[in-house]
């Protein structure tokens, strides 16, 4: 498929990296806040589309994982968007609990400051 087809066409054709992954950005359906950034392989994206629950590929565990499979904090998908060249997806979800494994609502709970980091 030509890049122009990928950029302007109506066919989902993700551009996975050399490791077979695509970046996935997740925001909260209710308030638009950034919840997390993860990676998906083809299977994770397809499972997310089919089930309407976010699935990702864990690079550290080298396996598919359903967000919330152990914590119960699922990301229920309301919308999936793809960027212009289809090398990133945007998941808009209703979280059923904290998105971060630390228990924080978002994985982005600290700000970079001159001294290092500070909690938001």
CSV table of C-alpha atoms in Angstrom, one decimal:
chain,number,residue,atom,x,y,z
A,1,UNK,CA,0.0,0.0,0.0
A,2,UNK,CA,1.4,3.4,-1.0
A,3,UNK,CA,2.0,5.9,1.8
A,4,UNK,CA,-0.7,8.2,0.2
A,5,UNK,CA,-3.2,5.4,0.5
A,6,UNK,CA,-2.3,4.9,4.2
A,7,UNK,CA,-2.5,8.6,4.9
A,8,UNK,CA,-5.7,9.5,3.0
A,9,UNK,CA,-7.4,6.2,2.4
A,10,UNK,CA,-10.2,4.6,4.4
A,11,UNK,CA,-8.5,1.3,5.1
A,12,UNK,CA,-7.0,0.5,8.5
A,13,UNK,CA,-3.4,-0.4,7.7
A,14,UNK,CA,-1.2,0.2,10.8
A,15,UNK,CA,2.4,0.9,10.3
A,16,UNK,CA,4.1,-1.3,12.9
A,17,UNK,CA,7.7,-0.7,13.8
A,18,UNK,CA,10.5,-3.2,13.3
A,19,UNK,CA,9.4,-5.0,16.5
A,20,UNK,CA,5.8,-5.3,15.2
A,21,UNK,CA,4.6,-2.6,17.6
A,22,UNK,CA,2.6,0.6,17.4
A,23,UNK,CA,2.3,3.3,20.0
A,24,UNK,CA,-1.0,3.6,21.8
A,25,UNK,CA,-2.1,6.7,23.6
A,26,UNK,CA,-5.0,6.4,26.0
A,27,UNK,CA,-7.2,9.3,27.2
A,28,UNK,CA,-10.2,9.5,29.6
A,29,UNK,CA,-13.5,9.7,27.8
A,30,UNK,CA,-15.0,11.8,30.6
A,31,UNK,CA,-12.4,14.5,31.0
A,32,UNK,CA,-9.9,14.1,28.2
A,33,UNK,CA,-6.9,13.6,30.5
A,34,UNK,CA,-4.0,11.5,29.3
A,35,UNK,CA,-4.1,8.2,31.1
A,36,UNK,CA,-1.2,6.2,29.7
A,37,UNK,CA,1.0,5.3,26.8
A,38,UNK,CA,1.6,1.7,25.8
A,39,UNK,CA,2.3,-0.4,22.8
A,40,UNK,CA,0.2,-2.7,20.7
A,41,UNK,CA,1.0,-5.5,18.3
A,42,UNK,CA,-1.5,-6.6,15.6
A,43,UNK,CA,-3.2,-9.0,18.0
A,44,UNK,CA,-3.6,-6.4,20.7
A,45,UNK,CA,-5.1,-3.9,18.4
A,46,UNK,CA,-7.5,-6.5,16.9
A,47,UNK,CA,-8.5,-7.7,20.4
A,48,UNK,CA,-9.2,-4.1,21.4
A,49,UNK,CA,-11.3,-3.5,18.4
A,50,UNK,CA,-13.3,-6.7,18.9
A,51,UNK,CA,-13.8,-6.6,22.6
A,52,UNK,CA,-14.0,-2.8,23.2
A,53,UNK,CA,-11.6,-3.4,26.2
A,54,UNK,CA,-8.0,-2.1,25.8
A,55,UNK,CA,-5.3,-4.8,25.2
A,56,UNK,CA,-1.6,-4.1,24.8
A,57,UNK,CA,1.6,-5.9,24.2
A,58,UNK,CA,3.9,-6.0,27.2
A,59,UNK,CA,7.5,-5.5,26.1
A,60,UNK,CA,8.9,-6.6,29.4
A,61,UNK,CA,6.8,-9.8,29.5
A,62,UNK,CA,6.8,-10.3,25.8
A,63,UNK,CA,3.1,-11.1,25.7
A,64,UNK,CA,-0.4,-9.8,25.1
A,65,UNK,CA,-2.1,-8.3,28.2
A,66,UNK,CA,-5.6,-7.1,28.8
A,67,UNK,CA,-5.5,-3.9,30.8
A,68,UNK,CA,-7.1,-4.7,34.2
A,69,UNK,CA,-6.6,-8.5,33.9
A,70,UNK,CA,-5.1,-8.6,37.4
A,71,UNK,CA,-6.2,-5.3,38.9
A,72,UNK,CA,-9.8,-5.2,37.6
A,73,UNK,CA,-9.1,-1.6,36.4
A,74,UNK,CA,-10.2,-2.1,32.8
A,75,UNK,CA,-10.2,0.5,30.0
A,76,UNK,CA,-13.5,0.3,28.3
A,77,UNK,CA,-13.0,1.6,24.8
A,78,UNK,CA,-15.4,4.3,23.5
A,79,UNK,CA,-13.4,5.3,20.4
A,80,UNK,CA,-10.2,4.4,18.5
A,81,UNK,CA,-8.5,6.8,16.3
A,82,UNK,CA,-5.4,6.5,14.1
A,83,UNK,CA,-2.9,9.3,13.3
A,84,UNK,CA,-2.2,10.5,9.7
A,85,UNK,CA,0.4,7.9,8.8
A,86,UNK,CA,-1.1,5.1,11.0
A,87,UNK,CA,1.9,4.6,13.2
A,88,UNK,CA,0.1,5.5,16.4
A,89,UNK,CA,-3.4,4.9,17.8
A,90,UNK,CA,-5.4,7.0,20.2
A,91,UNK,CA,-7.7,5.0,22.5
A,92,UNK,CA,-10.5,7.0,24.2
A,93,UNK,CA,-11.7,5.0,27.1
A,94,UNK,CA,-13.8,4.9,30.3
A,95,UNK,CA,-11.5,3.6,33.0
A,96,UNK,CA,-13.1,1.4,35.6
A,97,UNK,CA,-10.4,2.4,38.1
A,98,UNK,CA,-6.9,3.9,38.2
A,99,UNK,CA,-5.0,3.5,34.9
A,100,UNK,CA,-1.6,3.4,36.5
A,101,UNK,CA,-0.2,0.3,38.2
A,102,UNK,CA,0.9,2.6,41.1
A,103,UNK,CA,-2.8,3.3,41.8
A,104,UNK,CA,-2.7,6.8,40.3
A,105,UNK,CA,-5.6,7.8,38.0
A,106,UNK,CA,-3.0,8.5,35.3
A,107,UNK,CA,0.6,7.3,34.7
A,108,UNK,CA,1.5,11.0,34.2
A,109,UNK,CA,1.2,12.1,37.9
A,110,UNK,CA,4.6,14.0,38.1
A,111,UNK,CA,6.0,17.1,36.5
A,112,UNK,CA,9.6,17.8,35.5
A,113,UNK,CA,11.0,20.8,37.4
A,114,UNK,CA,14.5,22.3,37.8
A,115,UNK,CA,15.0,20.2,41.0
A,116,UNK,CA,13.9,17.0,39.4
A,117,UNK,CA,10.3,15.9,39.7
A,118,UNK,CA,7.2,17.0,41.7
A,119,UNK,CA,3.8,15.4,42.2
A,120,UNK,CA,0.9,17.0,40.6
